[in-house]
Coordinates of C-alpha atoms in Angstrom, one line a residue:
Chain A
M1 CA -26.6 49.2 82.4
R2 CA -30.1 48.3 82.9
V3 CA -30.4 49.0 79.4
G4 CA -28.1 47.9 77.3
F5 CA -28.9 44.3 78.9
V6 CA -32.3 44.7 78.4
L7 CA -31.3 45.1 74.2
S8 CA -28.7 42.5 74.6
E9 CA -31.3 39.9 76.0
V10 CA -33.6 41.4 73.1
G11 CA -31.2 40.9 70.5
S12 CA -30.2 37.1 71.7
G13 CA -33.4 36.6 71.7
L14 CA -34.2 37.2 68.5
R15 CA -31.1 35.7 66.6
R16 CA -32.2 32.3 68.7
N17 CA -36.0 32.7 67.5
A18 CA -35.0 33.8 63.7
S19 CA -37.4 31.3 62.0
M20 CA -40.6 32.3 64.1
V21 CA -39.8 35.9 64.4
I22 CA -39.6 36.1 60.6
S23 CA -43.1 34.1 59.6
V24 CA -44.5 36.6 62.7
V25 CA -42.8 39.5 60.6
V26 CA -44.5 38.4 57.3
V27 CA -47.8 37.2 59.1
T28 CA -47.7 41.2 60.4
F29 CA -47.0 42.6 57.1
I30 CA -50.1 40.8 55.0
S31 CA -53.0 41.3 57.5
L32 CA -51.8 45.0 58.3
T33 CA -51.4 45.6 54.7
F34 CA -54.7 43.6 54.3
V35 CA -56.0 46.8 57.2
G36 CA -54.6 49.5 55.3
G37 CA -55.9 48.6 51.9
A38 CA -59.4 48.4 54.3
I39 CA -59.3 51.6 55.4
L40 CA -58.0 53.2 51.7
L41 CA -61.0 51.1 50.4
Q42 CA -63.3 53.3 52.6
M43 CA -61.5 56.5 51.9
Q44 CA -61.7 56.1 48.0
I45 CA -65.7 55.5 48.6
A46 CA -66.2 58.5 50.6
Q47 CA -64.6 60.9 48.3
M48 CA -66.2 59.4 44.9
K49 CA -69.4 60.3 47.1
G50 CA -68.9 63.1 47.9
Y51 CA -67.3 64.8 44.7
W52 CA -70.2 62.8 42.9
Y53 CA -73.2 64.0 45.0
D54 CA -71.6 67.1 45.0
R55 CA -72.5 67.8 41.6
A56 CA -75.7 67.5 39.5
Q57 CA -77.5 64.2 41.3
V58 CA -81.3 64.7 39.2
A59 CA -81.2 65.0 35.5
V60 CA -84.2 66.6 33.8
Y61 CA -84.1 65.8 30.2
M62 CA -86.3 67.6 27.6
C63 CA -87.5 65.4 24.5
N64 CA -85.6 66.2 21.2
D65 CA -86.0 65.4 17.9
S66 CA -85.8 62.0 17.9
T67 CA -86.6 60.9 20.8
V68 CA -90.1 58.8 21.5
T69 CA -90.0 57.4 25.2
G70 CA -91.4 59.5 28.5
N71 CA -94.1 62.3 27.0
C72 CA -92.0 62.6 23.9
N73 CA -93.7 62.3 20.6
G74 CA -90.4 62.7 18.3
T75 CA -90.4 66.6 18.3
K76 CA -87.8 68.6 20.4
A77 CA -89.2 70.2 23.3
T78 CA -90.7 73.7 22.6
Q79 CA -89.3 76.9 24.9
E80 CA -93.0 76.8 26.5
Q81 CA -92.1 73.3 27.7
V82 CA -89.3 74.0 29.0
D83 CA -89.9 77.5 30.2
A84 CA -92.8 75.5 32.6
V85 CA -90.0 73.2 33.7
R86 CA -88.4 76.1 35.2
A87 CA -91.2 77.5 36.9
Q88 CA -92.3 74.3 38.1
L89 CA -88.2 74.1 39.1
E90 CA -88.3 77.0 40.8
S91 CA -92.2 77.2 42.3
P92 CA -92.3 77.1 46.3
T93 CA -93.4 73.5 46.6
L94 CA -89.6 72.4 44.5
Q95 CA -87.9 75.0 46.1
P96 CA -86.9 74.2 49.8
Y97 CA -85.9 71.0 48.4
I98 CA -83.4 72.7 45.4
E99 CA -79.8 73.4 46.1
H100 CA -79.3 75.3 42.8
V101 CA -80.7 74.2 39.0
D102 CA -77.8 74.3 36.2
F103 CA -79.7 74.7 32.1
E104 CA -77.7 72.5 29.7
D105 CA -78.7 73.6 25.8
Q106 CA -77.9 70.9 23.7
K107 CA -75.3 73.0 22.2
Q108 CA -73.6 72.1 25.1
A109 CA -74.1 68.9 25.9
Y110 CA -72.8 68.3 22.3
A111 CA -69.3 70.2 23.1
D112 CA -69.3 68.4 26.6
F113 CA -70.3 64.8 24.8
K114 CA -67.5 65.9 22.0
K115 CA -65.1 66.5 25.3
Q116 CA -66.0 63.2 27.0
F117 CA -65.6 60.9 24.1
R118 CA -62.8 62.1 22.0
G119 CA -60.9 59.9 19.7
N120 CA -64.0 57.6 19.9
Q121 CA -65.7 56.9 16.9
I122 CA -69.1 57.9 18.3
A123 CA -67.9 61.2 18.4
D124 CA -68.2 61.6 15.0
F125 CA -71.4 59.7 14.7
V126 CA -73.3 62.0 16.8
T127 CA -75.0 65.3 16.3
V128 CA -76.1 68.3 17.8
D129 CA -79.8 67.3 17.7
Y130 CA -79.1 63.8 19.3
M131 CA -78.5 65.7 23.1
N132 CA -81.1 66.8 25.1
D133 CA -81.7 70.0 26.9
T134 CA -80.9 69.4 30.3
F135 CA -82.0 70.5 33.7
W136 CA -78.9 69.8 35.9
V137 CA -80.8 69.8 39.6
N138 CA -78.7 70.2 42.6
L139 CA -80.6 68.8 45.7
K140 CA -79.9 70.1 49.7
D141 CA -80.8 66.5 50.5
P142 CA -79.7 64.0 47.8
S143 CA -82.1 60.6 49.6
Q144 CA -85.3 62.9 47.8
S145 CA -85.1 63.0 44.2
D146 CA -88.1 61.0 44.6
V147 CA -90.1 64.9 44.8
L148 CA -88.4 65.7 41.9
V149 CA -89.1 62.7 39.6
E150 CA -92.8 63.0 41.2
S151 CA -93.5 66.2 39.9
L152 CA -92.0 66.6 37.1
A153 CA -92.0 63.5 35.0
G154 CA -96.0 63.8 33.8
L155 CA -94.7 67.4 32.0
A156 CA -94.9 67.8 29.1
G157 CA -91.5 67.9 26.6
V158 CA -90.2 66.1 29.6
D159 CA -88.5 62.8 28.3
Q160 CA -86.8 61.5 32.0
V161 CA -86.6 62.4 35.4
Q162 CA -83.2 61.0 36.1
D163 CA -81.5 60.6 39.6
L164 CA -77.5 59.8 39.2
R165 CA -77.6 58.2 42.6
S166 CA -78.9 55.2 41.0
Y167 CA -75.9 54.6 38.7
L168 CA -73.4 55.6 41.5
E169 CA -74.9 52.4 44.2
P170 CA -74.0 49.6 42.5
I171 CA -70.6 50.9 42.6
F172 CA -70.5 52.2 45.5
S173 CA -71.8 48.7 46.7
A174 CA -69.2 47.2 45.0
L175 CA -66.7 48.8 46.6
N176 CA -67.9 48.7 50.4
A177 CA -68.3 44.7 49.7
A178 CA -64.7 44.7 48.7
S179 CA -63.4 46.6 51.7
Y180 CA -65.6 44.7 54.0
T181 CA -63.8 41.4 52.3
A182 CA -60.9 43.3 53.6
I183 CA -61.5 44.1 56.6
G184 CA -62.4 40.1 57.3
I185 CA -59.2 38.6 55.8
A186 CA -57.1 41.0 58.0
V187 CA -59.3 40.9 61.4
L188 CA -58.2 37.1 59.9
M189 CA -55.0 37.3 59.4
L190 CA -54.5 39.5 62.7
V191 CA -56.0 36.9 65.2
A192 CA -53.0 34.5 63.8
A193 CA -50.7 37.5 63.9
V194 CA -51.5 37.5 67.8
L195 CA -51.6 34.0 68.2
L196 CA -48.1 33.9 66.4
I197 CA -46.5 36.6 68.3
A198 CA -47.9 34.3 71.4
T199 CA -46.5 31.1 70.7
T200 CA -43.1 32.7 69.7
I201 CA -42.6 34.6 72.9
R202 CA -43.8 31.2 74.9
L203 CA -41.0 29.8 72.4
S204 CA -38.1 32.5 73.6
A205 CA -39.1 32.5 77.1
F206 CA -38.7 28.2 76.9
S207 CA -35.7 28.5 75.6
R208 CA -34.4 31.3 78.6
R209 CA -36.1 29.2 81.4
R210 CA -33.0 28.7 83.1
E211 CA -32.5 32.5 82.9
L212 CA -35.9 32.8 84.3
G213 CA -36.0 30.8 86.6
I214 CA -32.6 32.6 88.1
M215 CA -34.4 35.7 87.7
R216 CA -37.0 35.1 89.6
L217 CA -34.9 33.1 92.1
V218 CA -32.5 36.6 93.0
G219 CA -35.0 38.6 92.9
A220 CA -35.2 40.9 89.1
S221 CA -38.6 42.4 89.0
N222 CA -41.4 41.0 86.5
R223 CA -40.6 44.5 84.6
F224 CA -37.3 43.6 84.2
I225 CA -37.8 39.8 83.3
Q226 CA -41.2 40.5 80.8
T227 CA -40.0 43.5 78.2
P228 CA -37.2 41.7 76.7
F229 CA -40.0 39.6 75.4
V230 CA -42.0 42.3 75.0
L231 CA -39.9 44.6 73.2
E232 CA -38.8 41.2 71.1
G233 CA -42.6 40.9 70.1
V234 CA -43.3 44.6 69.7
F235 CA -39.7 44.7 67.2
A236 CA -40.8 41.6 64.8
A237 CA -44.0 43.2 65.0
L238 CA -42.7 46.8 63.8
I239 CA -41.2 45.8 61.0
G240 CA -44.1 44.0 59.6
S241 CA -46.0 47.3 60.0
I242 CA -43.1 49.0 58.7
L243 CA -43.7 46.5 55.5
A244 CA -47.2 47.3 55.7
S245 CA -47.2 50.7 55.3
A246 CA -44.6 51.4 52.6
A247 CA -46.6 48.7 50.5
I248 CA -49.4 51.0 51.0
V249 CA -47.9 54.1 50.6
A250 CA -46.2 52.1 46.6
L251 CA -49.2 51.2 46.2
V252 CA -51.3 54.6 46.3
Q253 CA -48.4 56.0 44.8
F254 CA -47.8 53.6 41.9
F255 CA -51.2 52.0 41.0
V256 CA -53.2 54.1 42.5
Q257 CA -51.4 57.5 41.2
G258 CA -49.7 56.7 38.8
Y259 CA -51.8 53.7 37.2
L260 CA -55.3 54.6 37.6
T261 CA -55.8 58.1 37.9
K262 CA -54.1 58.2 33.7
V263 CA -56.7 55.2 33.0
E264 CA -59.3 56.8 34.6
T265 CA -59.4 60.5 34.7
S266 CA -62.8 61.7 36.1
T267 CA -62.6 59.7 39.0
P268 CA -61.0 61.2 41.6
F269 CA -58.9 58.3 43.8
V270 CA -57.3 58.4 47.1
T271 CA -54.0 60.5 47.3
L272 CA -50.7 60.1 48.8
D273 CA -52.2 62.8 51.8
S274 CA -54.8 59.4 52.6
A275 CA -52.1 57.0 52.4
V276 CA -49.9 59.0 54.7
V277 CA -52.9 59.3 57.4
V278 CA -53.4 54.9 57.3
V279 CA -49.4 54.9 57.9
P280 CA -49.8 55.8 61.5
V281 CA -53.2 53.7 62.1
I282 CA -51.0 50.7 61.1
L283 CA -48.0 51.2 63.0
G284 CA -50.3 51.6 66.1
I285 CA -52.1 48.6 65.5
G286 CA -49.0 46.5 64.7
I287 CA -47.7 47.6 68.0
V288 CA -49.9 47.7 70.6
L289 CA -51.5 44.2 69.2
A290 CA -47.8 43.0 69.7
A291 CA -47.7 44.4 73.0
V292 CA -50.8 43.4 74.6
S293 CA -50.0 38.9 73.3
A294 CA -46.6 38.7 74.5
N295 CA -46.9 40.2 78.0
I296 CA -50.6 37.8 77.8
A297 CA -47.9 34.9 76.5
I298 CA -45.0 35.7 79.2
R299 CA -47.3 35.8 81.8
R300 CA -47.2 32.4 83.1
Y301 CA -42.8 32.6 83.5
L302 CA -43.7 35.5 85.9
K303 CA -45.5 34.1 88.5
V304 CA -43.7 34.4 91.6
Chain B
M1 CA -35.0 36.1 111.5
I2 CA -37.0 33.8 110.1
R3 CA -40.0 32.3 111.7
F4 CA -42.7 29.9 111.2
D5 CA -46.0 30.0 113.5
Q6 CA -47.6 26.5 113.1
V7 CA -47.3 26.0 109.2
T8 CA -48.7 24.0 107.6
K9 CA -47.9 23.2 103.7
V10 CA -50.3 20.5 101.8
Y11 CA -49.9 20.0 98.1
S12 CA -53.3 19.7 96.2
G13 CA -54.2 16.3 96.3
P14 CA -55.2 14.0 99.4
S15 CA -51.7 13.4 99.8
R16 CA -50.6 14.2 103.1
P17 CA -49.0 17.5 104.4
A18 CA -46.0 18.3 102.9
L19 CA -45.0 20.3 106.0
D20 CA -46.9 19.7 109.5
D21 CA -48.1 22.5 112.1
V22 CA -44.1 23.6 112.2
T23 CA -43.6 25.7 114.5
L24 CA -39.4 27.1 114.8
E25 CA -37.3 30.0 114.8
V26 CA -34.1 31.0 113.4
L27 CA -31.9 33.8 114.9
K28 CA -29.2 36.0 113.4
G29 CA -25.7 34.7 112.3
E30 CA -27.1 30.9 113.6
F31 CA -26.0 28.2 111.1
V32 CA -28.8 25.4 111.0
F33 CA -28.9 21.8 109.1
L34 CA -32.7 20.9 108.5
V35 CA -32.1 16.8 108.0
G36 CA -34.4 14.4 107.7
A37 CA -34.9 11.6 104.9
S38 CA -36.3 12.5 101.1
G39 CA -39.8 13.9 101.1
S40 CA -39.6 14.8 105.1
G41 CA -40.1 18.4 103.9
K42 CA -36.8 19.8 103.7
S43 CA -37.0 21.6 100.7
T44 CA -41.3 22.3 100.9
L45 CA -39.2 24.7 104.3
L46 CA -36.7 26.4 101.9
R47 CA -39.3 26.8 99.3
L48 CA -41.7 28.9 101.9
I49 CA -38.8 30.7 102.9
L50 CA -38.8 32.1 99.1
K51 CA -42.2 32.6 99.4
E52 CA -41.9 30.6 96.1
E53 CA -44.6 28.3 97.6
R54 CA -47.5 29.9 100.3
P55 CA -48.5 28.3 103.4
S56 CA -51.5 26.4 103.9
R57 CA -52.2 27.1 107.2
G58 CA -49.9 29.8 110.0
R59 CA -47.7 32.6 109.7
I60 CA -43.9 33.1 108.4
H61 CA -41.9 36.3 109.1
V62 CA -38.5 35.9 107.0
L63 CA -36.2 39.6 108.0
G64 CA -38.8 41.2 110.4
Q65 CA -41.3 40.4 107.1
D66 CA -45.1 38.7 107.3
L67 CA -44.9 36.8 103.9
G68 CA -48.4 35.8 103.6
R69 CA -48.9 39.6 103.6
L70 CA -46.1 40.4 101.3
P71 CA -47.7 41.8 98.1
N72 CA -46.3 39.7 94.8
R73 CA -45.0 42.5 92.7
K74 CA -42.8 42.8 95.5
V75 CA -41.4 39.2 95.7
P76 CA -38.5 40.1 93.6
Y77 CA -37.3 42.7 96.4
F78 CA -37.9 40.5 99.4
R79 CA -35.7 37.9 97.3
R80 CA -32.9 40.2 96.7
N81 CA -32.1 39.7 100.6
L82 CA -31.5 35.5 100.1
G83 CA -28.9 34.2 98.8
V84 CA -29.7 30.3 97.0
V85 CA -27.9 27.3 96.5
F86 CA -28.9 24.5 94.6
Q87 CA -27.5 20.2 94.6
D88 CA -27.7 20.9 90.7
F89 CA -26.3 24.1 91.1
R90 CA -28.1 25.9 88.2
L91 CA -25.9 27.8 86.7
L92 CA -26.2 29.2 82.8
P93 CA -24.0 27.3 80.7
N94 CA -23.4 29.6 78.1
K95 CA -22.0 32.2 80.4
T96 CA -18.4 32.2 82.2
V97 CA -17.6 32.2 85.5
F98 CA -17.5 36.0 86.4
D99 CA -21.0 36.7 83.6
N100 CA -22.8 34.0 85.4
V101 CA -21.9 35.6 89.3
A102 CA -22.3 39.4 87.3
F103 CA -25.8 38.3 85.9
T104 CA -27.5 37.9 89.3
L105 CA -26.3 41.8 89.8
Q106 CA -27.1 43.1 86.5
V107 CA -30.7 41.8 86.7
I108 CA -31.1 43.2 89.5
G109 CA -29.8 46.1 88.2
K110 CA -26.7 47.2 89.9
S111 CA -24.0 49.7 87.9
K112 CA -21.4 48.1 85.4
G113 CA -18.6 49.5 87.9
F114 CA -20.5 47.7 91.5
I115 CA -20.4 44.8 88.9
Q116 CA -17.0 45.2 88.3
E117 CA -15.7 45.6 92.0
A118 CA -18.0 42.6 93.4
V119 CA -17.8 39.7 91.3
P120 CA -13.7 39.4 91.5
D121 CA -13.8 40.1 95.3
T122 CA -16.9 36.9 96.0
L123 CA -15.1 35.3 93.5
K124 CA -11.8 35.4 95.2
M125 CA -13.3 34.6 98.5
V126 CA -14.7 31.5 97.5
G127 CA -11.3 30.5 95.6
L128 CA -11.7 30.5 92.0
G129 CA -10.3 34.2 91.5
N130 CA -8.2 32.8 88.6
K131 CA -11.1 30.9 87.1
A132 CA -13.4 34.1 86.0
S133 CA -13.3 33.5 82.3
R134 CA -13.6 29.9 82.0
Y135 CA -17.4 28.5 81.4
P136 CA -19.3 26.2 84.3
H137 CA -18.4 22.5 81.5
E138 CA -14.7 23.4 82.1
L139 CA -15.2 23.6 85.7
S140 CA -15.3 20.1 88.4
G141 CA -18.9 19.8 90.3
G142 CA -17.2 21.3 93.4
E143 CA -15.5 24.6 91.4
Q144 CA -18.9 24.8 89.7
Q145 CA -20.6 25.0 93.1
R146 CA -18.4 27.7 94.1
V147 CA -19.4 29.4 91.4
A148 CA -23.3 29.1 92.5
I149 CA -22.3 29.9 95.8
A150 CA -20.5 33.0 94.7
R151 CA -23.7 34.3 93.0
A152 CA -25.4 33.5 95.8
V153 CA -23.8 36.1 98.5
V154 CA -22.8 38.7 96.0
N155 CA -25.3 40.8 96.8
K156 CA -24.2 39.9 100.5
P157 CA -27.7 38.5 101.4
A158 CA -28.8 38.7 104.9
I159 CA -30.1 34.5 104.5
L160 CA -28.4 31.9 102.1
L161 CA -30.5 29.1 102.0
A162 CA -28.6 26.0 100.0
D163 CA -30.7 22.8 99.6
E164 CA -28.7 19.1 99.6
P165 CA -25.6 21.8 98.6
T166 CA -23.2 19.1 98.3
G167 CA -25.6 16.3 97.2
N168 CA -23.4 16.1 93.9
L169 CA -20.1 16.1 95.6
D170 CA -16.9 13.4 96.7
P171 CA -16.9 13.6 100.5
A172 CA -13.1 15.9 100.1
T173 CA -15.1 18.4 98.0
S174 CA -18.2 18.6 100.0
A175 CA -15.5 19.6 103.2
G176 CA -14.2 22.4 101.5
I177 CA -17.4 23.7 100.4
M178 CA -18.3 22.9 103.9
T179 CA -15.7 24.7 104.8
L180 CA -16.7 28.0 102.5
L181 CA -20.0 28.5 104.0
D182 CA -18.6 28.4 107.5
R183 CA -16.7 30.8 106.3
I184 CA -20.1 32.5 104.8
N185 CA -22.1 32.4 108.6
A186 CA -19.0 33.6 110.3
G187 CA -19.4 37.1 108.1
G188 CA -22.6 37.5 109.7
T189 CA -24.5 35.4 106.7
T190 CA -27.5 33.1 108.2
V191 CA -27.0 30.3 106.5
L192 CA -30.0 27.9 106.3
M193 CA -28.7 24.3 104.6
A194 CA -31.1 20.6 104.4
T195 CA -29.4 18.0 103.3
H196 CA -29.2 14.2 104.6
E197 CA -25.1 13.8 104.7
A198 CA -24.5 12.3 108.3
G199 CA -20.7 12.9 108.5
I200 CA -20.7 16.7 107.4
V201 CA -23.8 17.4 110.0
D202 CA -22.2 15.4 112.6
Q203 CA -18.8 17.2 112.1
M204 CA -19.9 20.6 112.4
R205 CA -21.7 20.3 115.6
R206 CA -24.0 23.1 114.4
R207 CA -27.6 23.4 115.8
V208 CA -29.6 20.2 113.9
I209 CA -33.5 21.0 112.5
E210 CA -34.6 17.5 111.6
L211 CA -38.1 16.3 110.1
V212 CA -40.0 13.3 109.8
G213 CA -42.7 13.3 107.5
G214 CA -42.8 17.4 107.3
R215 CA -43.1 17.6 111.5
V216 CA -40.3 18.5 113.8
V217 CA -38.7 16.0 115.9
R218 CA -35.6 17.6 116.4
D219 CA -34.6 20.6 117.3
E220 CA -30.7 20.6 118.7
R221 CA -28.2 23.2 119.8
Q222 CA -24.9 21.4 118.4
G223 CA -26.5 18.5 117.4
G224 CA -25.5 15.4 115.2
Y225 CA -27.0 13.5 112.0
T226 CA -28.6 11.1 114.5
Q227 CA -30.3 11.8 117.8
T228 CA -27.9 12.0 120.7
I229 CA -30.0 13.2 123.6
P230 CA -33.7 12.2 123.3
V231 CA -35.5 14.5 122.5
Q232 CA -37.8 16.9 121.5
T233 CA -41.3 18.5 121.7
F234 CA -42.7 19.9 118.9
G235 CA -45.5 22.7 118.0
L236 CA -44.7 24.9 121.2
P237 CA -43.8 28.2 120.7
G238 CA -40.4 28.7 122.1
A239 CA -39.8 25.0 122.8
A240 CA -37.0 25.2 119.1
D241 CA -34.3 26.6 121.5
A242 CA -34.8 24.6 124.2
P243 CA -34.0 20.7 124.0
A244 CA -36.1 19.0 126.4
V245 CA -37.2 15.1 127.0
A246 CA -40.2 14.3 125.3
S247 CA -42.3 11.1 124.6
G248 CA -40.6 10.5 120.7
V249 CA -43.5 11.1 119.0
S250 CA -42.5 10.5 115.0
R251 CA -44.5 8.6 112.4

């Protein structure tokens, strides 16, 4: 009886306030989509960092026949020079910083290059001689690449010691800025959503003030009076949250997985698993915010 | 049943008190008229009994509860023992007569079975047994007030408060309403009715408490609207039940 009565009150409130309810749905939908997007971007950044930082962090390029930069003079680094670098990398001074070292000679580098630029004209133009013998060094702590640069850059036959993270940092900071922007927009929209929910509930309570007055007079408990209004707000926000969740899942499924992964094959992207983690967060934020703001909005009508 | 101990109520602002040092007691089963001009404090007194307002000073006991110590969350449960009727009926226009009366029971969580039984009984008691499916606007003023009374008593409250229930009705209809209130009182419900209709009070010959400027100036058993004996003390505990000659105090 009570449950049925409360639900019928919720239904009549939603019908009576249809336009406000729709605006609450739309605003929560948009704001929570931004929240979800921001979370996904952060996940994407973390995933890319993990992926790239796990791979070669510092490249030690040896000279080839055409380089004149660094310590090179247009002749390929000799076997002795290569060995000297290897010895240095394995020396007790550098050993503690290094996770492991891979050596890639010109032929392997050429094969990789061909693969990476398949279909591109540059692949026909470049020959084996243009490639560098390269040591790919994984550091235990990626931020200590300076040690390597200092001790190897001066060696004969070394073209360049490069920390690959320096290529990635701008990308990460751009993604970070994007996600902070999304969070900022999300917060503004959430403030609007909360105020809108509160206004909607006040309006709903005002249009039912006769009933509320009689309810208070005959001794309906506060919880009984406020529950329909809180449920009304939560219901509207829940629909918005579900739409936002659907938008996030669709974004990952069709844009990220369906489009981005095909265009940009070398980068790992967030998968549906990440989207599934985001959905409960969105639903939770929507429901909690609606319940709290509706609760506060209705309080004025409960004063005894 | 209802006891006021030196109760004063001052609304905010520099105005004079709405109730000034009122002491009175109403016993179980009594029928009490509260008379006085507009602004004499009748409605304030009723609102204090309902705990819609708190007294500025003094203590109020209703149904054995000290209202000053009744926590807010228990007020709803306390009010379930009181029925209230207003001059303007306060019915819900979009609900039928039956639903208006049932609403009271629904919001305090009574079962469907109980409602199906209690509402028709009460409607029959107030003489509206055949109009359960009408809407308020289809009824006359007297009938609307009967619906309001049915709503007030359907939960069998111990006390019925009526704030000028005949204020909007013609004399003949008012008489019908008074007969109904009398019958409810005969059933054991304490009735406290604020009014300024002299005819009704004079005819009923029940206890009359007169307020002037927030003070009790008369408390008379079987009184009329106007003073029959020059009476009364005020502010003395116990004096309420014993009409006595007093030095005519009023403002």
